Short mmCIF file of C-alpha atoms in Angstrom, two decimals:
data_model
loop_
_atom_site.label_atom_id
_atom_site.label_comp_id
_atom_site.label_asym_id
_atom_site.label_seq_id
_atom_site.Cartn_x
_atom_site.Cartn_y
_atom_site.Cartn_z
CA UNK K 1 -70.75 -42.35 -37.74
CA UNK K 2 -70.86 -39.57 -39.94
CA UNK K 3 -68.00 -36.92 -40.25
CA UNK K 4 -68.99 -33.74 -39.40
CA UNK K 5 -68.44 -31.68 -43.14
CA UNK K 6 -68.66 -28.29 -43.59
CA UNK K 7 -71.09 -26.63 -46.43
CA UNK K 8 -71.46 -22.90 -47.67
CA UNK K 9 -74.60 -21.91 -47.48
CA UNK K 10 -74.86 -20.38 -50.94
CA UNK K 11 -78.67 -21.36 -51.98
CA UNK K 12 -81.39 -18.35 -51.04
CA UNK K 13 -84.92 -18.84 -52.09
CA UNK K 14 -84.90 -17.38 -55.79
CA UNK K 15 -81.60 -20.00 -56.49
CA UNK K 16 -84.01 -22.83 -54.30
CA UNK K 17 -86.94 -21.72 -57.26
CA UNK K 18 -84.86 -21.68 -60.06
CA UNK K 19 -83.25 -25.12 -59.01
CA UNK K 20 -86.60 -26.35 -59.09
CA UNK K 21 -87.67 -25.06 -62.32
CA UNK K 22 -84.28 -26.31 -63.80
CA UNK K 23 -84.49 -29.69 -62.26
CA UNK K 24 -88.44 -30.63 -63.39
CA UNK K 25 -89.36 -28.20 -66.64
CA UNK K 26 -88.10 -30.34 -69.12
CA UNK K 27 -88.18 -29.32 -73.23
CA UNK K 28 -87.05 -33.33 -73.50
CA UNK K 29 -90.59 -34.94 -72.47
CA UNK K 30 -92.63 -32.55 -74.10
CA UNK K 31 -92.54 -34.11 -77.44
CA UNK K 32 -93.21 -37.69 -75.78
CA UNK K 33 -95.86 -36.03 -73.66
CA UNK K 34 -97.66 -34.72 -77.01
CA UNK K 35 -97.75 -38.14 -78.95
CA UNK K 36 -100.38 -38.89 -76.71
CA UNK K 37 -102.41 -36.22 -78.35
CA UNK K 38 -105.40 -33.86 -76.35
CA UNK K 39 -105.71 -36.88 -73.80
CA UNK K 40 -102.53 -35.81 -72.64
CA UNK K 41 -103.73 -32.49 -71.05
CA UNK K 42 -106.78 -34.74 -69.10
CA UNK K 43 -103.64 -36.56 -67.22
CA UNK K 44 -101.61 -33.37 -66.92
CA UNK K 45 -104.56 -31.64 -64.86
CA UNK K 46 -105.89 -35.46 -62.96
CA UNK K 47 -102.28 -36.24 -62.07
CA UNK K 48 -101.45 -32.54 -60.71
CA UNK K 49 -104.40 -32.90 -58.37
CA UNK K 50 -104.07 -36.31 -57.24
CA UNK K 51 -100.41 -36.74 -57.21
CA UNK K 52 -97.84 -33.81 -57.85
CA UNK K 53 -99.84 -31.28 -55.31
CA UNK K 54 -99.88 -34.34 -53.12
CA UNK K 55 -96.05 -35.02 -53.36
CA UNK K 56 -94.76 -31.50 -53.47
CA UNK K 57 -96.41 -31.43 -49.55
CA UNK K 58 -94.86 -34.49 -48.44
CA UNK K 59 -91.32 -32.89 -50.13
CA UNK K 60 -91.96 -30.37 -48.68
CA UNK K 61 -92.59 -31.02 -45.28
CA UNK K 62 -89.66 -33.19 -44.92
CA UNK K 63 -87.37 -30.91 -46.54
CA UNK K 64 -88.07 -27.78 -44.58
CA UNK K 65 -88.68 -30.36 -41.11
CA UNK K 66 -85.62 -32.09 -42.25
CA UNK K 67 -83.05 -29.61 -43.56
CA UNK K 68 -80.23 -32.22 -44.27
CA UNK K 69 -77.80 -33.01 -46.51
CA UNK K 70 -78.31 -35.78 -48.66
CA UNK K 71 -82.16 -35.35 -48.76
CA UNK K 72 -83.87 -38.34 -50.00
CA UNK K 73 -81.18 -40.36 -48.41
CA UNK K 74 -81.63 -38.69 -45.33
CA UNK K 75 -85.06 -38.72 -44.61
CA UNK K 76 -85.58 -42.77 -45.90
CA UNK K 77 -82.67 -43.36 -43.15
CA UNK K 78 -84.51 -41.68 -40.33
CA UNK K 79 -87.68 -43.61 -41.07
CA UNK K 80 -86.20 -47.50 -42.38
CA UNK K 81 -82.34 -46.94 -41.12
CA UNK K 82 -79.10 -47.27 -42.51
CA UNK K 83 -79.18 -50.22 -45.02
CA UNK K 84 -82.26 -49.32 -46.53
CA UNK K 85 -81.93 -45.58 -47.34
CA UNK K 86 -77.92 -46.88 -48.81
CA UNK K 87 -80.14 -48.89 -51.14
CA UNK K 88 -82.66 -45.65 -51.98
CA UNK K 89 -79.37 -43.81 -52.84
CA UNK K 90 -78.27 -46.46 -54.57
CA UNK K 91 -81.06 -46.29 -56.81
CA UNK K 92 -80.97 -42.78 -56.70
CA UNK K 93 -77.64 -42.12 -58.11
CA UNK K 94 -77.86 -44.95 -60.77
CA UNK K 95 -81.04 -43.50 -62.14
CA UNK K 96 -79.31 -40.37 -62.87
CA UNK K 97 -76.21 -42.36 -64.58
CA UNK K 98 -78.51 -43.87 -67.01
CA UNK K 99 -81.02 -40.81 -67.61
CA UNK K 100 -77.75 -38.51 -68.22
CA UNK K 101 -77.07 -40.65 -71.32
CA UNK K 102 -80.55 -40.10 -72.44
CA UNK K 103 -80.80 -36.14 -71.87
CA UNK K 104 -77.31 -36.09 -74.20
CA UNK K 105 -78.84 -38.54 -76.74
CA UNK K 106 -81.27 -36.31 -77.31
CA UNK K 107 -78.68 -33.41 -77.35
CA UNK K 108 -76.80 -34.87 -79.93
CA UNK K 109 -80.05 -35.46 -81.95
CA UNK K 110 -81.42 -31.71 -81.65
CA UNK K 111 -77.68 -30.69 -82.56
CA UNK K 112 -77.59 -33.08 -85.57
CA UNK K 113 -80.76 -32.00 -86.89
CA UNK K 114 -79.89 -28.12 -86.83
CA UNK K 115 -76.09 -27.88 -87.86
CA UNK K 116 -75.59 -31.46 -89.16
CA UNK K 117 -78.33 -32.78 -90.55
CA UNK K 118 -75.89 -36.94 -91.73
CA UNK K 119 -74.27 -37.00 -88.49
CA UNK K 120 -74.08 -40.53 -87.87
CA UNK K 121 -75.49 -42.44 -84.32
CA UNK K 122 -71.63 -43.18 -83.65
CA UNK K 123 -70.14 -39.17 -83.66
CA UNK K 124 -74.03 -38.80 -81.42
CA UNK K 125 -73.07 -41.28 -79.35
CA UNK K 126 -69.42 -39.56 -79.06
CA UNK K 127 -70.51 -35.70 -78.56
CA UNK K 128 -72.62 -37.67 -75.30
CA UNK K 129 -69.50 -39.07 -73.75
CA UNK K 130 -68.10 -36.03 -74.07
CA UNK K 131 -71.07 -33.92 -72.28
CA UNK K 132 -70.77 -36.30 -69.86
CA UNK K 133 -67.44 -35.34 -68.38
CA UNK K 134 -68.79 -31.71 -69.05
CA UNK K 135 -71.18 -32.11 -66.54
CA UNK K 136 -68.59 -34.24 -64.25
CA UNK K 137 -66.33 -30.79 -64.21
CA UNK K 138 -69.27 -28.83 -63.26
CA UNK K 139 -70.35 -31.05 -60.32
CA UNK K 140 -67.18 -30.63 -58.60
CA UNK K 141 -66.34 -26.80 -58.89
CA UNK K 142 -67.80 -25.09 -55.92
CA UNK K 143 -71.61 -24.71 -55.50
CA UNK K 144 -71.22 -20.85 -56.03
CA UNK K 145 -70.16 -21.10 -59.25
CA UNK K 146 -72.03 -24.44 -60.22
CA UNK K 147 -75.56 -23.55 -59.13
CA UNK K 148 -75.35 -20.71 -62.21
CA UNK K 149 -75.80 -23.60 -65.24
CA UNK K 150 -79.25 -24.57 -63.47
CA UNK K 151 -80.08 -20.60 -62.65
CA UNK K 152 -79.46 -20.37 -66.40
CA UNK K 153 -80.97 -22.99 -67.74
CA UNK K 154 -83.86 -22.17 -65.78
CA UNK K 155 -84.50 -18.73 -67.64
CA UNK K 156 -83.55 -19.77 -70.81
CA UNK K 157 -86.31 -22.64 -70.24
CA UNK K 158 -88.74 -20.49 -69.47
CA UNK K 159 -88.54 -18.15 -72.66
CA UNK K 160 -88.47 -21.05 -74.51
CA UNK K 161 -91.95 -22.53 -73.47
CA UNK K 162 -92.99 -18.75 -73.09
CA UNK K 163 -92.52 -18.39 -77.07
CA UNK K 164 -93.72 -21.52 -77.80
CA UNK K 165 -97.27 -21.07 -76.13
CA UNK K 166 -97.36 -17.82 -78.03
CA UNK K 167 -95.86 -19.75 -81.45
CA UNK K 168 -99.06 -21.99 -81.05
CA UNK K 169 -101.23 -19.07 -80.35
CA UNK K 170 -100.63 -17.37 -83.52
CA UNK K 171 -99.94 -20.40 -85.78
CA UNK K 172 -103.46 -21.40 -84.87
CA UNK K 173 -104.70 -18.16 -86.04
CA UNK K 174 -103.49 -18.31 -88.99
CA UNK K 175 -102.81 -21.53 -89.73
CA UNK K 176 -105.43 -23.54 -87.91
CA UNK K 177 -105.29 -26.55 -85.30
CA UNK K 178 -104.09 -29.83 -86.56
CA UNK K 179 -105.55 -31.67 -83.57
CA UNK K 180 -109.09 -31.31 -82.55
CA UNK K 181 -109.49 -29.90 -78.90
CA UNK K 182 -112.80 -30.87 -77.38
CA UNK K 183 -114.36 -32.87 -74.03
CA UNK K 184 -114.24 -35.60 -76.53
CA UNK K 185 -110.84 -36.10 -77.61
CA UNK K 186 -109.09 -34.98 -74.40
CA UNK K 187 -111.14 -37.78 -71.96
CA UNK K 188 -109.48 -40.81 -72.62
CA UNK K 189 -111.07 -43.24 -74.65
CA UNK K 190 -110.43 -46.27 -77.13
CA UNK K 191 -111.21 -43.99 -80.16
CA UNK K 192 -109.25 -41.45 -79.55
CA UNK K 193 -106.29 -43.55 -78.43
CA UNK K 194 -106.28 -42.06 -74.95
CA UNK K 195 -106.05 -45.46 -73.49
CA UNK K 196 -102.62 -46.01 -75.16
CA UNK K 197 -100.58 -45.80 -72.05
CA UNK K 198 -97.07 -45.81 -73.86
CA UNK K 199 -95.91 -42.70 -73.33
CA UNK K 200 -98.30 -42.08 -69.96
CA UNK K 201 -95.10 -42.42 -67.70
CA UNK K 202 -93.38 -39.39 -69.19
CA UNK K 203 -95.94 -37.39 -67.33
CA UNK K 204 -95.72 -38.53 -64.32
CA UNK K 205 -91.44 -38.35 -64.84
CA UNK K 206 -92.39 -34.87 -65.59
CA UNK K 207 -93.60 -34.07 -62.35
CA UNK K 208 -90.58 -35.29 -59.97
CA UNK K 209 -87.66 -33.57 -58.81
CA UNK K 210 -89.26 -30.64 -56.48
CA UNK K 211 -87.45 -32.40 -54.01
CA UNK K 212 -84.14 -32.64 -55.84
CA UNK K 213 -82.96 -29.09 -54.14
CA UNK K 214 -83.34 -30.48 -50.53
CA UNK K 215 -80.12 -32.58 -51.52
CA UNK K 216 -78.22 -29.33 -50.93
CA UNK K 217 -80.05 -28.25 -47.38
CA UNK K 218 -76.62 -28.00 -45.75
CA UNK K 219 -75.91 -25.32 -48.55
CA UNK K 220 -79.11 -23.56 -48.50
CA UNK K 221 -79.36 -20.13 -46.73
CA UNK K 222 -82.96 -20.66 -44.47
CA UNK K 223 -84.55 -24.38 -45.87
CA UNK K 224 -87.03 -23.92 -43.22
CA UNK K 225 -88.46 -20.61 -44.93
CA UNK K 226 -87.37 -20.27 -48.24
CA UNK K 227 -87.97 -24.11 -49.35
CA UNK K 228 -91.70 -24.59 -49.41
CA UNK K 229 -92.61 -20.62 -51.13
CA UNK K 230 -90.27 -22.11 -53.78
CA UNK K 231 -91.44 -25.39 -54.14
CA UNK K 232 -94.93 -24.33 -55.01
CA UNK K 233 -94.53 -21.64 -56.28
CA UNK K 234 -92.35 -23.49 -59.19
CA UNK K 235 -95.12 -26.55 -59.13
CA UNK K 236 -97.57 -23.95 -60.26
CA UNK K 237 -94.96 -22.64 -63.30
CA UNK K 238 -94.06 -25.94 -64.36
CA UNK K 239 -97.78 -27.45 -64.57
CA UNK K 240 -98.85 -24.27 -66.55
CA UNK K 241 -96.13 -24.32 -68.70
CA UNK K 242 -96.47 -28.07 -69.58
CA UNK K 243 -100.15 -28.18 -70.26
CA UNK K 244 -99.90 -24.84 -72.13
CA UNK K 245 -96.37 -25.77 -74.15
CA UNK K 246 -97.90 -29.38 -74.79
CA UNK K 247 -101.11 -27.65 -76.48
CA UNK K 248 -98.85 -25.66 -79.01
CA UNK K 249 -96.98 -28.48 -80.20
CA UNK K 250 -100.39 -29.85 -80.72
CA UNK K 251 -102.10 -27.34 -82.96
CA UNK K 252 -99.26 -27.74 -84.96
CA UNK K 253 -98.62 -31.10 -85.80
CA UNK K 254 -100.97 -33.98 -85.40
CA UNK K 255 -100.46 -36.26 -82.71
CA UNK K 256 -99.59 -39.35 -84.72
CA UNK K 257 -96.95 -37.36 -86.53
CA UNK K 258 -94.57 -35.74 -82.94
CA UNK K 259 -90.98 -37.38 -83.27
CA UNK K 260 -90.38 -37.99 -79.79
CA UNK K 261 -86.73 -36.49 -80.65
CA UNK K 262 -87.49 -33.92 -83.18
CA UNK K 263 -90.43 -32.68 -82.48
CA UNK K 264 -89.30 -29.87 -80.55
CA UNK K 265 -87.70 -28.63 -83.34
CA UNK K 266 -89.92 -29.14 -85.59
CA UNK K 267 -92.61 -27.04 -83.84
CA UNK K 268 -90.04 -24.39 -83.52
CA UNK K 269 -89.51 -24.43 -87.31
CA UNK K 270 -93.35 -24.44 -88.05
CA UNK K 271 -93.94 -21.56 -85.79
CA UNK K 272 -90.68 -19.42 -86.53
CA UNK K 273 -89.09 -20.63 -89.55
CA UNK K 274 -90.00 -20.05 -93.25
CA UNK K 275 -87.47 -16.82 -93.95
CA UNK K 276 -83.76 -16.41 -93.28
CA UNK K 277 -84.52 -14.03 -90.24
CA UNK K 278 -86.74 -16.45 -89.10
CA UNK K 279 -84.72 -19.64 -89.43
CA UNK K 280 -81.79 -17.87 -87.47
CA UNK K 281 -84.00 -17.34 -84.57
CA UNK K 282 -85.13 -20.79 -84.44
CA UNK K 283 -81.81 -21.89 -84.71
CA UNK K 284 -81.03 -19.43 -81.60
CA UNK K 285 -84.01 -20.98 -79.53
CA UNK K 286 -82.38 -24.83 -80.74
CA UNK K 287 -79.19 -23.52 -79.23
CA UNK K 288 -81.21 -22.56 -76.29
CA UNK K 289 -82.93 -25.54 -75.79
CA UNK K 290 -79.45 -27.39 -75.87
CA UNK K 291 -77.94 -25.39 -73.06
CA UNK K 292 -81.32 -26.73 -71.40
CA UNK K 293 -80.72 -30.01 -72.28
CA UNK K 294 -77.05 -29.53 -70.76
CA UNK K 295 -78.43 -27.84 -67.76
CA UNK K 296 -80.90 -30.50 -67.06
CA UNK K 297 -78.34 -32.94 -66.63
CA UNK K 298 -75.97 -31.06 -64.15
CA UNK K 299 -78.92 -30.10 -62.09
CA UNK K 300 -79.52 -34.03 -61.77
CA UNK K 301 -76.18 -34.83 -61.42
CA UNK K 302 -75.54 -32.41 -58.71
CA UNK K 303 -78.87 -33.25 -56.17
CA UNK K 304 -77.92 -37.30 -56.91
CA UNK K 305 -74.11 -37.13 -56.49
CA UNK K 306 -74.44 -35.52 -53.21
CA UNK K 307 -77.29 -38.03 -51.74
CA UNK K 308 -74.77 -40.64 -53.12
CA UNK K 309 -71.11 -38.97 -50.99
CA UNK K 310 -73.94 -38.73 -47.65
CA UNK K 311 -74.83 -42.33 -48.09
CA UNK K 312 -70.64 -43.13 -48.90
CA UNK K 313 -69.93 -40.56 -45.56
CA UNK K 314 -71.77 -43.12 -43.34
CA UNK K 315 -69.94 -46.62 -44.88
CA UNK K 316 -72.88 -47.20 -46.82
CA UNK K 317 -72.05 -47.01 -50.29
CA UNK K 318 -67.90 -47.66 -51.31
CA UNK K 319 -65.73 -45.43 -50.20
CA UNK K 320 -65.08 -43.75 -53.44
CA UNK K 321 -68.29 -41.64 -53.11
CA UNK K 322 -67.75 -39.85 -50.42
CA UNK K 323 -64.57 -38.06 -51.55
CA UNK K 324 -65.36 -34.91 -51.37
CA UNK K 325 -63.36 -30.89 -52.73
CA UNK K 326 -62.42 -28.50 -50.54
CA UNK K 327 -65.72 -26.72 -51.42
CA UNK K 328 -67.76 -30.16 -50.26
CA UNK K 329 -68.63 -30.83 -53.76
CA UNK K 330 -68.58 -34.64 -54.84
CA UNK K 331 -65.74 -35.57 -56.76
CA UNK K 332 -66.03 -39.56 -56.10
CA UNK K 333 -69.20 -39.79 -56.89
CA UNK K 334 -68.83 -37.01 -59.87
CA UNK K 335 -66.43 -39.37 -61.50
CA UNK K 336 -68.01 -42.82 -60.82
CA UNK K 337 -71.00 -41.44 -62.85
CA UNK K 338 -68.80 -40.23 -65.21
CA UNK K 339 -67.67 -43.23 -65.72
CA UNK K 340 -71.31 -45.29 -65.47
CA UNK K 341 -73.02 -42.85 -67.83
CA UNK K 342 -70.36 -43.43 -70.35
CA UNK K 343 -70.16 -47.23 -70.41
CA UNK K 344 -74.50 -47.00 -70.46
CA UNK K 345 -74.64 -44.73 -73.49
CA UNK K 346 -71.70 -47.09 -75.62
CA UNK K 347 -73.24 -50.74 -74.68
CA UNK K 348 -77.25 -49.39 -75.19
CA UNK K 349 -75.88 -47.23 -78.73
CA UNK K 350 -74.80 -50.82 -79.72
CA UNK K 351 -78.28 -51.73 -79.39
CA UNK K 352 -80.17 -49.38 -80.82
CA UNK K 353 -80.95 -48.37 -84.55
CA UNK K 354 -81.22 -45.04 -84.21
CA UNK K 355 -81.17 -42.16 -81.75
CA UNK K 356 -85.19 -42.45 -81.10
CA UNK K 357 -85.02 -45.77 -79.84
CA UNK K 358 -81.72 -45.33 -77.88
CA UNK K 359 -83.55 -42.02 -76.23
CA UNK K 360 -86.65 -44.22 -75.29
CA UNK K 361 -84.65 -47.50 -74.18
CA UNK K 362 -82.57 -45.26 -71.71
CA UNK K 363 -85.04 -43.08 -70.87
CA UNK K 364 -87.28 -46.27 -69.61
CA UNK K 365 -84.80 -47.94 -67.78
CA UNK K 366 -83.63 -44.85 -65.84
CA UNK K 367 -87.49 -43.98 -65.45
CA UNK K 368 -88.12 -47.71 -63.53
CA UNK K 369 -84.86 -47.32 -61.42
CA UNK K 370 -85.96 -43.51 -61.03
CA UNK K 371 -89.80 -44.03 -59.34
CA UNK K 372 -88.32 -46.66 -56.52
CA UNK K 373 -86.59 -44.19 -54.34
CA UNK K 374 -90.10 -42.49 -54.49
CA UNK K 375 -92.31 -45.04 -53.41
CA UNK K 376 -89.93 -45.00 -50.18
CA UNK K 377 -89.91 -41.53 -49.51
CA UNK K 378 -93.95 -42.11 -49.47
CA UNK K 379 -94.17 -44.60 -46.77
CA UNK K 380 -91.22 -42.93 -44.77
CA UNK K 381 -93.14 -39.63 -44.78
CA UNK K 382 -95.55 -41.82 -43.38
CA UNK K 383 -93.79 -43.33 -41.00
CA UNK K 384 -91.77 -40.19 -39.77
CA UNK K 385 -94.78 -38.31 -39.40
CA UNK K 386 -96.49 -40.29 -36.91
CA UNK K 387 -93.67 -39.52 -34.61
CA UNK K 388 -94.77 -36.49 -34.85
CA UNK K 389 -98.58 -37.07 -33.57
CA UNK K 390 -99.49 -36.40 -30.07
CA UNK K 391 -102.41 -38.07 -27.96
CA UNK K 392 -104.84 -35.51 -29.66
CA UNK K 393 -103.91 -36.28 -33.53
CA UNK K 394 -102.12 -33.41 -34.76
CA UNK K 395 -99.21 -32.27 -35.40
CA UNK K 396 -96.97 -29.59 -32.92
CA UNK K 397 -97.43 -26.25 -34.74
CA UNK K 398 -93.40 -24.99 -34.59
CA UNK K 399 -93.55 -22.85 -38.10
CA UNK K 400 -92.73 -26.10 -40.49
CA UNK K 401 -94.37 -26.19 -43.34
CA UNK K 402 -96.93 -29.58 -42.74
CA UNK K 403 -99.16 -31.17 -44.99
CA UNK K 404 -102.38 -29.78 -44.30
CA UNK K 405 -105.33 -32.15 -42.89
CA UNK K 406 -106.10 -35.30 -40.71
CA UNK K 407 -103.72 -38.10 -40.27
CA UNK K 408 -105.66 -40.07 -42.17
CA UNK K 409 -106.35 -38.08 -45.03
CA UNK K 410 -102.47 -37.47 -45.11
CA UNK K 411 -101.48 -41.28 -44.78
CA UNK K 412 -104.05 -41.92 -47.49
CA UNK K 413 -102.83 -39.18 -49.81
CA UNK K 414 -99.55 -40.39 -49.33
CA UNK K 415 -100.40 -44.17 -50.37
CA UNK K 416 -102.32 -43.15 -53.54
CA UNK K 417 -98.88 -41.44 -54.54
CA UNK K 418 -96.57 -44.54 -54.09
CA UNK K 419 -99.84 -46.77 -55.74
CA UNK K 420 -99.24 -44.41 -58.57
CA UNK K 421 -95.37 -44.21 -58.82
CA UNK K 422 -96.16 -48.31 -59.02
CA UNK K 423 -98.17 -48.35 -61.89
CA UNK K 424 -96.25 -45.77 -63.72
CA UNK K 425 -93.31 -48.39 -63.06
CA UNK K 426 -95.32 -51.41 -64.70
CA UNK K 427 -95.61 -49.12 -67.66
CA UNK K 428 -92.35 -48.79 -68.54
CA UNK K 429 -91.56 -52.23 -68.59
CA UNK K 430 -94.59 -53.63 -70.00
CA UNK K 431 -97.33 -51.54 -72.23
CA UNK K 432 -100.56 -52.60 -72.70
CA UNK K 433 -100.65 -54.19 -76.28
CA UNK K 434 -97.18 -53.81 -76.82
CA UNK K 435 -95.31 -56.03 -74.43
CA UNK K 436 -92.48 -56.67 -72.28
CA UNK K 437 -89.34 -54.23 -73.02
CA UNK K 438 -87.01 -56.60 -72.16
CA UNK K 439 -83.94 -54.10 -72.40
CA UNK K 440 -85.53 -52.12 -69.65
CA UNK K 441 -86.31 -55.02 -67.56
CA UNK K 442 -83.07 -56.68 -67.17
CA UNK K 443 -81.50 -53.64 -67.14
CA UNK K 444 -83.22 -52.81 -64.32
CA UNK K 445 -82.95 -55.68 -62.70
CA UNK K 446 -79.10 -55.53 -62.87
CA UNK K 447 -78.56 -52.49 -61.40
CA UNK K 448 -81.46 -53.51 -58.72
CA UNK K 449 -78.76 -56.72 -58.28
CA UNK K 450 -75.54 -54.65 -58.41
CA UNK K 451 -77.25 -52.40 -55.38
CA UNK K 452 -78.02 -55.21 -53.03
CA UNK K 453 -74.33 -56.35 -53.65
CA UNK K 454 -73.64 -52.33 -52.95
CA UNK K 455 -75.38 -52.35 -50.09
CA UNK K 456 -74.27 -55.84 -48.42
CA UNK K 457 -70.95 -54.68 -48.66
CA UNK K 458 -71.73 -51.44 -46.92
CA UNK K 459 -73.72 -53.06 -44.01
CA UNK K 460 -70.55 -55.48 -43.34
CA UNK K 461 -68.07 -52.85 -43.34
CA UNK K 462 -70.07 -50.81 -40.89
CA UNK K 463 -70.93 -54.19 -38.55
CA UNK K 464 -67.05 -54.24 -38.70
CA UNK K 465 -66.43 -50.76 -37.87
CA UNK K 466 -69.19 -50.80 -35.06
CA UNK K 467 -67.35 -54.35 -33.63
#
């Protein structure tokens, strides 16, 4: 059973919003978004209709239905039980130990290339570690102060794409468009490249984490009000800020020429730079974009860590987790990703040759252990919704936020969502034309391993506790 833990209810809706915007608007996919070139805004606008507006509802719904702590975790363990949403958290919580390694890769890289332009992959790898206990401190000082770094990162994030849609409106205008925006080159096709499907999964790992916020419902002020004005109203910031921040990197460089590290920057320095005044600013938006980078990673850290103490609170993940503060922040779990995220970023950095491919290798194996908890919370909002359906087909109207339309149209939409979150999957392991990544695979598959070994343990120690 779980212990009955007591949570300040510090979140209102404009923190619930900016949590949102913080967790999803990410400056560290828009680069590998634009390699794909004008194709990429064709997927931005086909996978907003038929997935992200599609999986926002079904968030949604069981969020403000569901108001509990742990989120994910909680609503996979009211539709499949115990041992099956400890596995979801599992997977969960790991994804965010190996994508924190990433987001601080990619720090170190934006860093490197604005103050020191021959520091080496080792002192990267290094300043990561060391972000990585940064965000470890944050995760365990009391929500009321933590929830600022996403607040803050959120608003610095948004003048950041806000200047670069208007960097890309003016270089165009005076500089012209280096990629060619017409019905032709934005439908995918074999000339245009469009049917490279590389980079295809960054979108769709763009457009998860609305639900990341409903971690914290035991801290939130009024879930059942606040959550779903804030949910969509941030899905409709972050899909026009992508498409529109996307198309500025575009017009100025051309597609086959993004760095999927630098290219940030590089826009930035096309748009800004060229004069001492205007090289300080662009190094002002590049510290910017780091405190994003930063922010990104606590926001992540925080949503995971507490589905992760939930799960440890009911014997289902080791014991460790669920040590909580005072406050009810998450010190086990804080520390054991801490801990993972550090050991992840040394052994891949081994690997890799440079920072790009390091970014890339972590960010695909944190992307395939990332979409699994999804496909759950698909069919469970499936399956917890039909408890919900009366004799006559619909749903009790008691002011919850429901995903509008028939049952079937509902249990369809959510289907084609979890079919999608599959095929994203396959594309991080294998690309069309390109292959197997093996170092995604079996890194996948070992912490896929390491969970059922997780999870065993848990459902023994709670058949013990029980007899």
């Amino acid at each position: 059973m779980s212990e009955l833990h007591l949570h300040e209810k510090t979140l209102g809706k404009r923190d619930i919003f900016l949590f949102c915007i913080s967790a999803v608007l990410l400056l560290d996919t828009l680069a590998a978004g634009a390699v794909m070139g004008p194709t990429v805004i064709f997927w931005w606008v086909i996978l907003t209709i038929f997935f992200l507006v599609p999986f926002g509802a079904i968030s949604t719904e069981l969020g403000s239905a569901y108001p509990e702590q742990g989120g994910i975790y909680a609503w996979v363990k009211r539709a499949y039980g115990q041992k099956m949403a400890s596995r979801i958290s599992w997977y969960y919580w790991s994804n965010v130990a190996v994508w924190v390694p990433a987001i601080f890769i990619l720090f170190a890289g934006v860093f490197s290339q604005i103050f020191m332009p021959d520091m080496s992959l080792t002192a990267q790898i290094i300043m990561g570690v060391v972000l990585i206990w940064i965000v470890v401190f944050v995760n365990v000082v009391a929500l009321n102060v933590g929830k600022w770094i996403p607040n803050i990162g959120a608003a610095i994030k948004l003048i950041i794409f806000a200047l670069l849609i208007i960097g890309g409106i003016l270089y165009g205008m005076e500089h012209g468009i280096a990629n060619e925006f017409t019905l032709a080159t934005m439908i995918p096709s074999t000339e245009n490249g469009g049917l490279s499907l590389q980079y295809l999964p960054a979108v769709v790992y763009g457009m998860l984490g609305f639900e990341l916020a409903s971690a914290s419902s035991a801290e939130m002020k009024d879930p059942r009000k606040d959550l779903p004005k804030a949910v969509f109203s941030s899905i409709a910031v972050v899909v026009g800020a992508y498409i529109l921040a996307t198309t500025a990197i575009l017009i100025a460089q051309p597609a086959d020429k993004v760095d999927v590290v630098d290219g940030l920057m590089d826009t930035l320095g096309q748009f800004f730079g060229g004069s001492p005044l205007g090289d300080a600013f662009v190094v002002i938006l590049g510290v910017g974009a780091l405190y994003t980078f930063f922010s990104n990673g606590a926001t992540w850290a925080m949503g995971a860590n507490r589905a992760a103490a939930e799960a440890a609170i009911d014997d289902e993940l080791p014991a460790l987790f669920a040590v909580e503060s005072k406050h009810g922040t998450p010190v086990g779990a804080s520390i054991l990703l801490g801990v993972s995220a550090s050991i992840l970023l040394i052994l891949y950095g081994v690997m890799a040759g440079n920072n790009e491919d390091l970014f890339w290798s972590l960010f695909a194996f944190s992307g395939v252990i990332f979409m699994l908890p999804y496909v759950a919370v698909c069919t469970a909002f499936v399956k917890i919704r039909e408890t919900h359906i009366g004799i006559n087909g619909k749903i009790a109207e008691d002011g919850t936020f429901r995903f509008p339309g028939s049952p079937k149209f509902v249990k369809a939409c959510a289907y084609l969502c979890a079919a999608i979150l599959m095929v994203t999957i396959t594309l991080f392991i294998y690309v069309p034309g390109e292959g197997v990544a093996w170092e995604v695979l079996w890194g996948a598959i070992g912490v896929i391993i390491l969970g059922e070994v997780v999870t065993y343990r848990g459902t023994k120690k709670m058949k013990t506790a029980t007899a």
